[in-house]
Each structure stands twice: as structure tokens, then as C-alpha cells.
Amino acid sequence: MLDAILLTLKLATLTTIILLIIGIPLAWWLARSRGLFKDMIATLVSMPLVLPPTVLGFYLLITLGPDSPLGNVLSSLFGGPLTFTFSGLVIGSVIFSLPFMVQPLRNTFESIGNRPLEVAATLRASPLDTFFSVVLPLSRNGLLTGSIMSFVHTLGEFGVVLMIGGNIPGETKVLSIAIYDYVESLEWAQAHLIAGSMLCFSFIVILSMTLLERNSRKAGGL
Amino acid sequence: MKALVITLLLSAISSSVLAANVRIAVASNFTAAAQALSAAFTQRTKHDVQISSGSTGKLYIQIRHGAPFDLLLAADMERPHKLYTEGYTNTPPFTYATGQLVLWSRDLSGVVDGMDILNSDTVKRLAIANAKTAPYGKAAQEVLDNLKTTHSSWKLIRGDNIAQTYQFAASGNVNAAFVARAQIVLDKRGFTWQVPQSLYSPIQQGAILLKHGINNPAANAFYRFLSSDEAKSVIQRYGYITR
């Protein structure tokens, strides 16, 4: 049980960090550019919202497996196939939670508008400097929302893990799989314990986010 | 308009009388065999068969929670018997097939003995089904316990049921897997080791006619059909032993 809790937190934390690294530049680019190519990428990013997790699980199983060229490259890099490993789950979670990070960030970036950037430019700030000292501080809310959503969404991931996880304690047996296992083997006391905790946790997280947004709106933030 | 509705209603009623539906819950290992059986059954009786497959443990829980199945073809005797004592059926289970456990590998060749596979360094990952919910997984666990193999050389991957376990091996994601003989009857690739019967308790698979299907003529017909010679020859063709 403790194994599963720690593993799930580790997966969600790592996924969120990687998503911040990928999501910030991607969301910025989506917010600042125009054209069909941008629209296509934006569509791709949003796909995990509507696709069944099993679709992603199926493709990951094929792509990361030993029969695909990419799977073989990754295999030699990581010293073995990525299916049924923690790294494989991280890859799956990053793809699966991508829209939850990118959407809020993109909305925030778009709402900043050109004016602060122009002001910074007249003060001779370099674009990079502008981004870190003007844009990111102004986007605090988007960053927070994106991070929390990605984190919580990864906690609840099930379909992908069921297909590429292999139910290995300490490696791929996350909380959602543990609940599934307990229910299947009629150990309902444990199932109730985890399910109830997750229910309360999600409630608290979403409520805090709502309160946070209201406070920041009062404070005049974006 | 009215006439049309009445015609539709009548046709719906008449077709349901002529050819009833039977819903069968089937343990994953028996899925292919059950499909062949239902094809033969439909040809003979014109009744439609709907198959839902999963691990025996999962199907048991679904039935306990009111899943609308007429029959259960399980992978063990234990759960059908439980359903009998719990009053979900009026008849005790009968053994419709005895399964055989095999160790199967898609890519390994030139191996003589399954023991060599388990002790060789080429196997990095071995898949078995979830021992708690899948009887074939339980049997595989017994084999590993009896052989006292060291888990140092390879990692154990667990499939949710025996079908997923086979898929792990068929897609090359694991080097070898303990599966049902029935699953690899049609797969001529790779290497198969018939696990000696002395290493695991016999996998007797029980069938019951559930209360949900008692008043369904199609369900009763399928239940009888299971013990017919025609059905037995199909079941044997899929690598099971029948009485």
C-alpha cells in the first residue's frame, strides 16, 4: 500500500516537472504564432482529452515494444524495453496529461497581450529576459493551475497503466491499479481506504484551486 | 404510421421468440474455443451467442453484482462452486474442460526444455497472469514455487488476465509467458513447453447455468450443448482435455 502511494506521488511529481519543461515553451509558441501548422499542433496537444486511454496504451505498447525501430533505440538507451517500467509510465503520463498543462498556460499567455512585452522592449530587455522577468511572474496562476491539474490527472491515470504497466509492485503498481486489484480480489476494506482518500484529496485540491483563483482575481492578478 | 409501429413490434417479438440471445461469461483462456463453440451452436439452433471474456475472478464479481449473464464458463471449479453455494445457480458446476499450462516464447528457439528457459539469461521478463484472479496465473505461480526458481535473472510481469499475458508475449514485450495451451494452438511460432502436470494442480474448468438464464431456452440449449460430442471435439481441438 505504502509502495503504491509513494510510486504514484513519484510518478505525478516527475510527470508535472517534465510537463512544465515541455509545456511552457510549447504553450508560449502556441500563444504567439498563427497559421495552419500551429493549429495542427494545437489539435495534437488536445487529442489526449478525447481519446480513450486505451488508444494511447495500445500505441505505446507497440511503439515502445521490441518490434518497433523507436522501441529498439530507446531499448539500447535505457538498457531494456520501456514497457512495464517506471520510465514507460512516465512517458505515457506526460503524453496523457499534456493538454492539462498546455491549455491553462496558453490561456494565460494569450491574456497577457502585447503591451507588457512592448514596455519591456522599450526598457531594452532582451526577449529571454522579458519572458523570465515579465511573462512568467504574470502567468503565476496558469502555471499553478496547469501543474495542479497535471498532477491530479496523473494520480487518476488507469487505462494507460493497465495496458503498459504489468502490475509490478514498486515499479508500475500505482494507486489506481492497487484499487482495481483489491476490488478484484474482494479486499474491499483496502479498496475503500484508497478510494476514499483519493476522493477527499481530489475534492480538497479542486476546492483550493477555486478559492485560489477567486483570491487572485480580487487581487487583480491574471 | 400506426401500422408500421405494430409491424415493427410484432417482428421484434417474433424474432426474439425464434432466435433468443444467450449471454455467456467466458474465462479469457477459453475465448477462442467459446467462439468456435458458439459458431457451431448458432449454425445448429439459430440462437445468437454473446461472449464476454475476462479473468474468472472478475467475472465472478460481476455476476455477484448482477451482471446479466446466462452462463459462466470459468477457468476453475472454485468460483462456480461459490456461486452455487451463494445461490446464483441451481445446479452445481460440471467440468467442461481441463486446461493445460504451457510456457510459450515467441522468439526463443533451439531450446529443448522449459527449465532451460527459466534458468537462462536470455529471459529478462517472464509474464504470468494475476494469480489472485486468474486460475492460470495461480497455476503458473505454483510452478514457479515448486521449481524454486531464483527471481534474480528475470522480472515477473503480471497480466490482468491470461489473454493480456499472452498478448505481452505475442507482441514481444516479454521473452516468455505462462499461458493456456488453447491460446497457442493456432500460433505456430516460437517455442512451447508443456508444463509437467506434477508441477501444478489440475486446472479443471467449471460451467454453470446461472439463474439469469434459467428461463432462457437458448441458454438451456447451450448448457446442454456443452456436454455434446460435437462440443467436446471442438474443445479438444483447442488443446483441452474433456471427459
GROMACS .gro file of C-alpha atoms in nm:
model
  465
    1MET     CA    1   0.000   0.000   0.000
    2LEU     CA    2   0.273   0.247   0.101
    3ASP     CA    3   0.467   0.130  -0.205
    4ALA     CA    4   0.179   0.224  -0.429
    5ILE     CA    5   0.128   0.564  -0.264
    6LEU     CA    6   0.494   0.661  -0.294
    7LEU     CA    7   0.515   0.534  -0.650
    8THR     CA    8   0.206   0.729  -0.752
    9LEU     CA    9   0.334   1.051  -0.595
   10LYS     CA   10   0.672   0.999  -0.761
   11LEU     CA   11   0.507   0.945  -1.099
   12ALA     CA   12   0.282   1.251  -1.064
   13THR     CA   13   0.566   1.476  -0.945
   14LEU     CA   14   0.804   1.370  -1.219
   15THR     CA   15   0.534   1.399  -1.484
   16THR     CA   16   0.446   1.751  -1.367
   17ILE     CA   17   0.811   1.865  -1.374
   18ILE     CA   18   0.867   1.726  -1.724
   19LEU     CA   19   0.541   1.882  -1.839
   20LEU     CA   20   0.650   2.223  -1.707
   21ILE     CA   21   0.974   2.194  -1.905
   22ILE     CA   22   0.792   2.089  -2.225
   23GLY     CA   23   0.469   2.279  -2.167
   24ILE     CA   24   0.600   2.634  -2.108
   25PRO     CA   25   0.780   2.677  -2.444
   26LEU     CA   26   0.509   2.484  -2.629
   27ALA     CA   27   0.227   2.690  -2.481
   28TRP     CA   28   0.421   3.013  -2.547
   29TRP     CA   29   0.472   2.918  -2.910
   30LEU     CA   30   0.104   2.825  -2.947
   31ALA     CA   31   0.000   3.154  -2.790
   32ARG     CA   32   0.226   3.369  -3.006
   33SER     CA   33   0.205   3.213  -3.352
   34ARG     CA   34  -0.054   3.190  -3.625
   35GLY     CA   35  -0.120   2.954  -3.914
   36LEU     CA   36  -0.233   2.607  -4.009
   37PHE     CA   37   0.077   2.436  -3.871
   38LYS     CA   38   0.013   2.588  -3.529
   39ASP     CA   39  -0.349   2.474  -3.542
   40MET     CA   40  -0.243   2.120  -3.626
   41ILE     CA   41   0.000   2.107  -3.332
   42ALA     CA   42  -0.264   2.257  -3.101
   43THR     CA   43  -0.504   1.984  -3.213
   44LEU     CA   44  -0.246   1.713  -3.148
   45VAL     CA   45  -0.182   1.851  -2.799
   46SER     CA   46  -0.554   1.841  -2.719
   47MET     CA   47  -0.609   1.488  -2.851
   48PRO     CA   48  -0.549   1.307  -2.520
   49LEU     CA   49  -0.856   1.490  -2.383
   50VAL     CA   50  -1.089   1.299  -2.612
   51LEU     CA   51  -0.901   0.978  -2.693
   52PRO     CA   52  -0.971   0.672  -2.479
   53PRO     CA   53  -0.662   0.597  -2.267
   54THR     CA   54  -0.662   0.250  -2.419
   55VAL     CA   55  -0.579   0.400  -2.759
   56LEU     CA   56  -0.271   0.560  -2.611
   57GLY     CA   57  -0.188   0.242  -2.419
   58PHE     CA   58  -0.214   0.034  -2.733
   59TYR     CA   59   0.013   0.263  -2.937
   60LEU     CA   60   0.264   0.286  -2.655
   61LEU     CA   61   0.273  -0.092  -2.627
   62ILE     CA   62   0.354  -0.113  -2.998
   63THR     CA   63   0.590   0.186  -3.013
   64LEU     CA   64   0.792   0.106  -2.702
   65GLY     CA   65   0.798  -0.267  -2.776
   66PRO     CA   66   1.089  -0.455  -2.933
   67ASP     CA   67   0.923  -0.477  -3.275
   68SER     CA   68   0.942  -0.106  -3.347
   69PRO     CA   69   1.255   0.088  -3.456
   70LEU     CA   70   1.191   0.357  -3.193
   71GLY     CA   71   1.142   0.091  -2.928
   72ASN     CA   72   1.479  -0.057  -3.018
   73VAL     CA   73   1.655   0.279  -3.000
   74LEU     CA   74   1.503   0.351  -2.659
   75SER     CA   75   1.583  -0.005  -2.551
   76SER     CA   76   1.953   0.045  -2.615
   77LEU     CA   77   1.946   0.386  -2.445
   78PHE     CA   78   1.769   0.266  -2.132
   79GLY     CA   79   1.916  -0.083  -2.121
   80GLY     CA   80   1.594  -0.268  -2.194
   81PRO     CA   81   1.244  -0.215  -2.332
   82LEU     CA   82   1.044   0.062  -2.165
   83THR     CA   83   0.717  -0.127  -2.146
   84PHE     CA   84   0.641  -0.245  -1.791
   85THR     CA   85   0.890   0.001  -1.643
   86PHE     CA   86   0.851   0.320  -1.444
   87SER     CA   87   1.010   0.519  -1.728
   88GLY     CA   88   0.748   0.384  -1.965
   89LEU     CA   89   0.474   0.505  -1.731
   90VAL     CA   90   0.633   0.850  -1.719
   91ILE     CA   91   0.631   0.872  -2.099
   92GLY     CA   92   0.267   0.764  -2.106
   93SER     CA   93   0.166   1.009  -1.833
   94VAL     CA   94   0.344   1.302  -1.999
   95ILE     CA   95   0.154   1.245  -2.324
   96PHE     CA   96  -0.170   1.177  -2.142
   97SER     CA   97  -0.159   1.491  -1.923
   98LEU     CA   98  -0.007   1.725  -2.183
   99PRO     CA   99  -0.331   1.917  -2.254
  100PHE     CA  100  -0.388   1.972  -1.882
  101MET     CA  101  -0.060   2.164  -1.863
  102VAL     CA  102  -0.062   2.337  -2.202
  103GLN     CA  103  -0.422   2.467  -2.209
  104PRO     CA  104  -0.415   2.678  -1.889
  105LEU     CA  105  -0.067   2.808  -1.975
  106ARG     CA  106  -0.169   2.901  -2.326
  107ASN     CA  107  -0.478   3.087  -2.199
  108THR     CA  108  -0.266   3.280  -1.950
  109PHE     CA  109  -0.002   3.369  -2.208
  110GLU     CA  110  -0.268   3.487  -2.451
  111SER     CA  111  -0.436   3.702  -2.185
  112ILE     CA  112  -0.112   3.889  -2.114
  113GLY     CA  113  -0.128   4.053  -2.456
  114ASN     CA  114   0.143   4.256  -2.628
  115ARG     CA  115   0.158   4.560  -2.406
  116PRO     CA  116   0.380   4.430  -2.122
  117LEU     CA  117   0.617   4.289  -2.384
  118GLU     CA  118   0.636   4.621  -2.566
  119VAL     CA  119   0.701   4.807  -2.241
  120ALA     CA  120   0.980   4.562  -2.155
  121ALA     CA  121   1.127   4.600  -2.504
  122THR     CA  122   1.139   4.981  -2.475
  123LEU     CA  123   1.326   4.931  -2.149
  124ARG     CA  124   1.582   4.732  -2.352
  125ALA     CA  125   1.503   4.394  -2.204
  126SER     CA  126   1.608   4.102  -2.420
  127PRO     CA  127   1.324   3.866  -2.526
  128LEU     CA  128   1.453   3.595  -2.292
  129ASP     CA  129   1.484   3.839  -2.004
  130THR     CA  130   1.133   3.966  -2.078
  131PHE     CA  131   1.000   3.613  -2.069
  132PHE     CA  132   1.150   3.528  -1.732
  133SER     CA  133   1.104   3.860  -1.554
  134VAL     CA  134   0.771   3.972  -1.704
  135VAL     CA  135   0.576   3.687  -1.863
  136LEU     CA  136   0.632   3.406  -1.613
  137PRO     CA  137   0.557   3.613  -1.299
  138LEU     CA  138   0.239   3.738  -1.466
  139SER     CA  139   0.145   3.379  -1.551
  140ARG     CA  140   0.163   3.252  -1.195
  141ASN     CA  141  -0.198   3.136  -1.198
  142GLY     CA  142  -0.171   2.947  -1.525
  143LEU     CA  143   0.142   2.775  -1.404
  144LEU     CA  144  -0.025   2.676  -1.081
  145THR     CA  145  -0.346   2.555  -1.247
  146GLY     CA  146  -0.154   2.361  -1.511
  147SER     CA  147   0.073   2.198  -1.254
  148ILE     CA  148  -0.209   2.101  -1.019
  149MET     CA  149  -0.427   1.969  -1.300
  150SER     CA  150  -0.143   1.763  -1.449
  151PHE     CA  151  -0.051   1.628  -1.108
  152VAL     CA  152  -0.406   1.525  -1.015
  153HIS     CA  153  -0.478   1.390  -1.359
  154THR     CA  154  -0.171   1.167  -1.340
  155LEU     CA  155  -0.281   1.040  -0.998
  156GLY     CA  156  -0.602   0.915  -1.153
  157GLU     CA  157  -0.449   0.755  -1.459
  158PHE     CA  158  -0.564   0.397  -1.510
  159GLY     CA  159  -0.620   0.278  -1.865
  160VAL     CA  160  -0.272   0.351  -1.992
  161VAL     CA  161  -0.108   0.194  -1.688
  162LEU     CA  162  -0.326  -0.116  -1.715
  163MET     CA  163  -0.201  -0.169  -2.069
  164ILE     CA  164   0.170  -0.091  -2.037
  165GLY     CA  165   0.228  -0.135  -1.663
  166GLY     CA  166   0.227  -0.507  -1.596
  167ASN     CA  167   0.125  -0.460  -1.230
  168ILE     CA  168   0.474  -0.478  -1.078
  169PRO     CA  169   0.481  -0.374  -0.710
  170GLY     CA  170   0.718  -0.083  -0.653
  171GLU     CA  171   0.770  -0.031  -1.026
  172THR     CA  172   0.436   0.012  -1.203
  173LYS     CA  173   0.169  -0.074  -0.946
  174VAL     CA  174   0.019   0.272  -0.888
  175LEU     CA  175  -0.280   0.352  -0.666
  176SER     CA  176  -0.546   0.318  -0.933
  177ILE     CA  177  -0.417  -0.031  -1.017
  178ALA     CA  178  -0.395  -0.117  -0.648
  179ILE     CA  179  -0.763  -0.026  -0.602
  180TYR     CA  180  -0.854  -0.235  -0.905
  181ASP     CA  181  -0.659  -0.529  -0.763
  182TYR     CA  182  -0.820  -0.501  -0.420
  183VAL     CA  183  -1.170  -0.487  -0.569
  184GLU     CA  184  -1.098  -0.784  -0.795
  185SER     CA  185  -0.977  -0.995  -0.507
  186LEU     CA  186  -1.263  -0.886  -0.277
  187GLU     CA  187  -1.037  -0.700  -0.034
  188TRP     CA  188  -1.280  -0.413  -0.002
  189ALA     CA  189  -1.152  -0.265   0.322
  190GLN     CA  190  -0.828  -0.166   0.149
  191ALA     CA  191  -1.013  -0.059  -0.165
  192HIS     CA  192  -1.235   0.169   0.042
  193LEU     CA  193  -0.936   0.316   0.220
  194ILE     CA  194  -0.755   0.418  -0.101
  195ALA     CA  195  -1.066   0.517  -0.293
  196GLY     CA  196  -1.197   0.729  -0.004
  197SER     CA  197  -0.863   0.902   0.044
  198MET     CA  198  -0.839   0.985  -0.325
  199LEU     CA  199  -1.193   1.118  -0.323
  200CYS     CA  200  -1.119   1.355  -0.035
  201PHE     CA  201  -0.785   1.454  -0.185
  202SER     CA  202  -0.935   1.547  -0.523
  203PHE     CA  203  -1.213   1.743  -0.353
  204ILE     CA  204  -0.966   1.943  -0.146
  205VAL     CA  205  -0.742   2.011  -0.445
  206ILE     CA  206  -1.022   2.137  -0.669
  207LEU     CA  207  -1.177   2.345  -0.392
  208SER     CA  208  -0.839   2.505  -0.313
  209MET     CA  209  -0.792   2.588  -0.679
  210THR     CA  210  -1.131   2.756  -0.696
  211LEU     CA  211  -1.059   2.964  -0.385
  212LEU     CA  212  -0.713   3.049  -0.513
  213GLU     CA  213  -0.850   3.178  -0.842
  214ARG     CA  214  -1.111   3.391  -0.667
  215ASN     CA  215  -0.850   3.546  -0.438
  216SER     CA  216  -0.615   3.625  -0.723
  217ARG     CA  217  -0.895   3.785  -0.920
  218LYS     CA  218  -0.968   4.006  -0.621
  219ALA     CA  219  -0.601   4.092  -0.604
  220GLY     CA  220  -0.614   4.192  -0.971
  221GLY     CA  221  -0.385   3.918  -1.098
  222LEU     CA  222  -0.445   3.739  -1.427
  223MET     CA  223  -4.763   0.509  -3.907
  224LYS     CA  224  -4.953   0.303  -3.650
  225ALA     CA  225  -4.939   0.004  -3.879
  226LEU     CA  226  -4.566   0.045  -3.913
  227VAL     CA  227  -4.514   0.055  -3.536
  228ILE     CA  228  -4.725  -0.255  -3.488
  229THR     CA  229  -4.538  -0.436  -3.763
  230LEU     CA  230  -4.207  -0.342  -3.607
  231LEU     CA  231  -4.321  -0.455  -3.265
  232LEU     CA  232  -4.451  -0.783  -3.400
  233SER     CA  233  -4.135  -0.850  -3.593
  234ALA     CA  234  -3.927  -0.772  -3.285
  235ILE     CA  235  -4.135  -1.008  -3.073
  236SER     CA  236  -4.136  -1.287  -3.329
  237SER     CA  237  -3.764  -1.269  -3.393
  238SER     CA  238  -3.692  -1.284  -3.022
  239VAL     CA  239  -3.909  -1.591  -2.993
  240LEU     CA  240  -3.750  -1.764  -3.290
  241ALA     CA  241  -3.389  -1.688  -3.204
  242ALA     CA  242  -3.310  -1.598  -2.848
  243ASN     CA  243  -2.989  -1.444  -2.730
  244VAL     CA  244  -2.763  -1.616  -2.486
  245ARG     CA  245  -2.504  -1.419  -2.291
  246ILE     CA  246  -2.201  -1.612  -2.179
  247ALA     CA  247  -1.926  -1.504  -1.942
  248VAL     CA  248  -1.609  -1.681  -2.050
  249ALA     CA  249  -1.271  -1.707  -1.879
  250SER     CA  250  -1.007  -1.547  -2.101
  251ASN     CA  251  -0.824  -1.870  -2.180
  252PHE     CA  252  -1.139  -2.021  -2.332
  253THR     CA  253  -1.235  -1.723  -2.551
  254ALA     CA  254  -1.128  -1.868  -2.886
  255ALA     CA  255  -1.278  -2.207  -2.810
  256ALA     CA  256  -1.602  -2.041  -2.697
  257GLN     CA  257  -1.621  -1.851  -3.025
  258ALA     CA  258  -1.584  -2.175  -3.219
  259LEU     CA  259  -1.845  -2.340  -2.998
  260SER     CA  260  -2.092  -2.056  -3.042
  261ALA     CA  261  -2.047  -2.064  -3.419
  262ALA     CA  262  -2.133  -2.435  -3.420
  263PHE     CA  263  -2.420  -2.372  -3.179
  264THR     CA  264  -2.566  -2.086  -3.385
  265GLN     CA  265  -2.549  -2.293  -3.700
  266ARG     CA  266  -2.740  -2.570  -3.530
  267THR     CA  267  -3.002  -2.373  -3.336
  268LYS     CA  268  -3.011  -2.023  -3.493
  269HIS     CA  269  -2.968  -1.877  -3.144
  270ASP     CA  270  -2.726  -1.589  -3.109
  271VAL     CA  271  -2.443  -1.609  -2.859
  272GLN     CA  272  -2.280  -1.307  -2.698
  273ILE     CA  273  -1.944  -1.368  -2.534
  274SER     CA  274  -1.791  -1.154  -2.260
  275SER     CA  275  -1.444  -1.257  -2.155
  276GLY     CA  276  -1.228  -1.165  -1.859
  277SER     CA  277  -1.042  -1.324  -1.572
  278THR     CA  278  -1.254  -1.572  -1.375
  279GLY     CA  279  -1.225  -1.361  -1.062
  280LYS     CA  280  -1.354  -1.054  -1.241
  281LEU     CA  281  -1.646  -1.238  -1.398
  282TYR     CA  282  -1.734  -1.383  -1.057
  283ILE     CA  283  -1.756  -1.035  -0.906
  284GLN     CA  284  -1.958  -0.904  -1.198
  285ILE     CA  285  -2.210  -1.187  -1.158
  286ARG     CA  286  -2.228  -1.121  -0.785
  287HIS     CA  287  -2.322  -0.764  -0.874
  288GLY     CA  288  -2.599  -0.854  -1.112
  289ALA     CA  289  -2.426  -0.877  -1.448
  290PRO     CA  290  -2.682  -1.017  -1.694
  291PHE     CA  291  -2.502  -1.340  -1.789
  292ASP     CA  292  -2.688  -1.665  -1.858
  293LEU     CA  293  -2.388  -1.894  -1.823
  294LEU     CA  294  -2.042  -1.885  -1.676
  295LEU     CA  295  -1.757  -2.085  -1.829
  296ALA     CA  296  -1.490  -2.037  -1.564
  297ALA     CA  297  -1.126  -2.138  -1.550
  298ASP     CA  298  -1.159  -2.308  -1.213
  299MET     CA  299  -1.416  -2.500  -1.008
  300GLU     CA  300  -1.383  -2.281  -0.702
  301ARG     CA  301  -1.570  -1.974  -0.822
  302PRO     CA  302  -1.858  -2.153  -0.998
  303HIS     CA  303  -1.894  -2.356  -0.681
  304LYS     CA  304  -1.902  -2.040  -0.472
  305LEU     CA  305  -2.178  -1.903  -0.694
  306TYR     CA  306  -2.365  -2.230  -0.642
  307THR     CA  307  -2.342  -2.211  -0.262
  308GLU     CA  308  -2.433  -1.841  -0.276
  309GLY     CA  309  -2.749  -1.923  -0.470
  310TYR     CA  310  -2.673  -1.774  -0.812
  311THR     CA  311  -2.741  -2.108  -0.978
  312ASN     CA  312  -2.949  -2.418  -0.902
  313THR     CA  313  -2.704  -2.671  -1.041
  314PRO     CA  314  -2.354  -2.750  -0.915
  315PRO     CA  315  -2.077  -2.685  -1.169
  316PHE     CA  316  -1.960  -2.956  -1.406
  317THR     CA  317  -1.615  -2.981  -1.560
  318TYR     CA  318  -1.648  -2.887  -1.926
  319ALA     CA  319  -1.273  -2.883  -1.991
  320THR     CA  320  -0.942  -2.945  -1.820
  321GLY     CA  321  -0.681  -2.687  -1.917
  322GLN     CA  322  -0.313  -2.732  -1.970
  323LEU     CA  323  -0.049  -2.482  -1.879
  324VAL     CA  324   0.234  -2.411  -2.123
  325LEU     CA  325   0.538  -2.188  -2.118
  326TRP     CA  326   0.549  -2.005  -2.451
  327SER     CA  327   0.807  -1.785  -2.611
  328ARG     CA  328   0.775  -1.609  -2.946
  329ASP     CA  329   1.142  -1.558  -3.025
  330LEU     CA  330   1.337  -1.825  -2.841
  331SER     CA  331   1.419  -2.130  -3.045
  332GLY     CA  332   1.650  -2.426  -3.019
  333VAL     CA  333   1.553  -2.475  -2.657
  334VAL     CA  334   1.489  -2.830  -2.553
  335ASP     CA  335   1.338  -2.786  -2.213
  336GLY     CA  336   1.133  -2.518  -2.047
  337MET     CA  337   1.355  -2.546  -1.744
  338ASP     CA  338   1.637  -2.413  -1.961
  339ILE     CA  339   1.429  -2.105  -2.039
  340LEU     CA  340   1.358  -2.034  -1.675
  341ASN     CA  341   1.723  -2.072  -1.586
  342SER     CA  342   1.873  -1.899  -1.890
  343ASP     CA  343   1.996  -1.543  -1.901
  344THR     CA  344   1.811  -1.471  -2.226
  345VAL     CA  345   1.487  -1.431  -2.035
  346LYS     CA  346   1.474  -1.081  -1.891
  347ARG     CA  347   1.100  -1.074  -1.841
  348LEU     CA  348   0.854  -1.351  -1.775
  349ALA     CA  349   0.478  -1.289  -1.779
  350ILE     CA  350   0.216  -1.468  -1.574
  351ALA     CA  351  -0.149  -1.382  -1.518
  352ASN     CA  352  -0.264  -1.226  -1.191
  353ALA     CA  353  -0.257  -1.523  -0.952
  354LYS     CA  354  -0.538  -1.379  -0.741
  355THR     CA  355  -0.800  -1.354  -1.013
  356ALA     CA  356  -0.682  -1.578  -1.297
  357PRO     CA  357  -0.663  -1.953  -1.230
  358TYR     CA  358  -0.393  -1.997  -1.495
  359GLY     CA  359  -0.194  -1.733  -1.311
  360LYS     CA  360  -0.236  -1.928  -0.990
  361ALA     CA  361  -0.113  -2.244  -1.164
  362ALA     CA  362   0.188  -2.056  -1.303
  363GLN     CA  363   0.270  -1.927  -0.957
  364GLU     CA  364   0.256  -2.287  -0.827
  365VAL     CA  365   0.503  -2.392  -1.096
  366LEU     CA  366   0.745  -2.115  -1.002
  367ASP     CA  367   0.712  -2.202  -0.634
  368ASN     CA  368   0.763  -2.573  -0.699
  369LEU     CA  369   1.068  -2.516  -0.918
  370LYS     CA  370   1.206  -2.273  -0.661
  371THR     CA  371   1.345  -2.066  -0.946
  372THR     CA  372   1.550  -1.769  -0.839
  373HIS     CA  373   1.388  -1.447  -0.947
  374SER     CA  374   1.727  -1.286  -0.982
  375SER     CA  375   1.775  -1.333  -1.355
  376TRP     CA  376   1.435  -1.207  -1.472
  377LYS     CA  377   1.149  -0.983  -1.375
  378LEU     CA  378   0.794  -1.104  -1.333
  379ILE     CA  379   0.531  -0.910  -1.529
  380ARG     CA  380   0.165  -0.963  -1.440
  381GLY     CA  381  -0.113  -0.963  -1.695
  382ASP     CA  382  -0.463  -0.871  -1.585
  383ASN     CA  383  -0.587  -1.199  -1.727
  384ILE     CA  384  -0.442  -1.481  -1.935
  385ALA     CA  385  -0.534  -1.306  -2.262
  386GLN     CA  386  -0.331  -0.998  -2.173
  387THR     CA  387  -0.048  -1.221  -2.056
  388TYR     CA  388  -0.037  -1.392  -2.395
  389GLN     CA  389  -0.051  -1.054  -2.571
  390PHE     CA  390   0.255  -0.939  -2.374
  391ALA     CA  391   0.450  -1.234  -2.515
  392ALA     CA  392   0.297  -1.221  -2.865
  393SER     CA  393   0.394  -0.854  -2.903
  394GLY     CA  394   0.749  -0.940  -2.796
  395ASN     CA  395   0.731  -0.720  -2.488
  396VAL     CA  396   0.826  -1.013  -2.267
  397ASN     CA  397   1.056  -1.305  -2.356
  398ALA     CA  398   0.826  -1.579  -2.231
  399ALA     CA  399   0.488  -1.627  -2.067
  400PHE     CA  400   0.288  -1.894  -1.890
  401VAL     CA  401  -0.033  -1.924  -2.093
  402ALA     CA  402  -0.307  -2.175  -2.169
  403ARG     CA  403  -0.237  -2.438  -2.431
  404ALA     CA  404  -0.558  -2.327  -2.602
  405GLN     CA  405  -0.412  -1.986  -2.681
  406ILE     CA  406  -0.113  -2.113  -2.875
  407VAL     CA  407  -0.287  -2.400  -3.056
  408LEU     CA  408  -0.327  -2.172  -3.357
  409ASP     CA  409   0.005  -1.991  -3.310
  410LYS     CA  410   0.280  -2.190  -3.474
  411ARG     CA  411   0.560  -1.950  -3.386
  412GLY     CA  412   0.828  -1.980  -3.127
  413PHE     CA  413   0.879  -2.238  -2.859
  414THR     CA  414   0.628  -2.417  -2.639
  415TRP     CA  415   0.697  -2.616  -2.328
  416GLN     CA  416   0.416  -2.831  -2.196
  417VAL     CA  417   0.449  -2.786  -1.821
  418PRO     CA  418   0.451  -3.128  -1.646
  419GLN     CA  419   0.123  -3.190  -1.466
  420SER     CA  420   0.317  -3.270  -1.148
  421LEU     CA  421   0.416  -2.905  -1.106
  422TYR     CA  422   0.067  -2.757  -1.064
  423SER     CA  423  -0.280  -2.860  -0.950
  424PRO     CA  424  -0.507  -2.964  -1.240
  425ILE     CA  425  -0.693  -2.673  -1.398
  426GLN     CA  426  -1.048  -2.806  -1.400
  427GLN     CA  427  -1.279  -2.556  -1.561
  428GLY     CA  428  -1.637  -2.545  -1.436
  429ALA     CA  429  -1.953  -2.433  -1.614
  430ILE     CA  430  -2.281  -2.325  -1.456
  431LEU     CA  431  -2.620  -2.217  -1.586
  432LEU     CA  432  -2.694  -1.901  -1.390
  433LYS     CA  433  -3.038  -1.814  -1.253
  434HIS     CA  434  -3.048  -1.528  -1.500
  435GLY     CA  435  -3.058  -1.783  -1.783
  436ILE     CA  436  -3.289  -2.043  -1.633
  437ASN     CA  437  -3.595  -1.925  -1.826
  438ASN     CA  438  -3.399  -1.862  -2.144
  439PRO     CA  439  -3.439  -2.156  -2.383
  440ALA     CA  440  -3.123  -2.059  -2.571
  441ALA     CA  441  -2.921  -2.061  -2.250
  442ASN     CA  442  -3.054  -2.405  -2.157
  443ALA     CA  443  -2.978  -2.532  -2.506
  444PHE     CA  444  -2.619  -2.403  -2.489
  445TYR     CA  445  -2.573  -2.555  -2.144
  446ARG     CA  446  -2.678  -2.896  -2.282
  447PHE     CA  447  -2.474  -2.843  -2.598
  448LEU     CA  448  -2.157  -2.805  -2.388
  449SER     CA  449  -2.165  -3.175  -2.297
  450SER     CA  450  -2.244  -3.294  -2.651
  451ASP     CA  451  -1.988  -3.490  -2.854
  452GLU     CA  452  -1.975  -3.212  -3.112
  453ALA     CA  453  -1.882  -2.958  -2.846
  454LYS     CA  454  -1.629  -3.193  -2.690
  455SER     CA  455  -1.445  -3.239  -3.018
  456VAL     CA  456  -1.423  -2.861  -3.061
  457ILE     CA  457  -1.296  -2.820  -2.704
  458GLN     CA  458  -1.034  -3.092  -2.760
  459ARG     CA  459  -0.923  -2.929  -3.084
  460TYR     CA  460  -0.836  -2.621  -2.877
  461GLY     CA  461  -0.600  -2.817  -2.658
  462TYR     CA  462  -0.820  -2.908  -2.364
  463ILE     CA  463  -0.887  -3.247  -2.212
  464THR     CA  464  -1.254  -3.341  -2.182
  465ARG     CA  465  -1.417  -3.627  -2.001
   0.00000   0.00000   0.00000
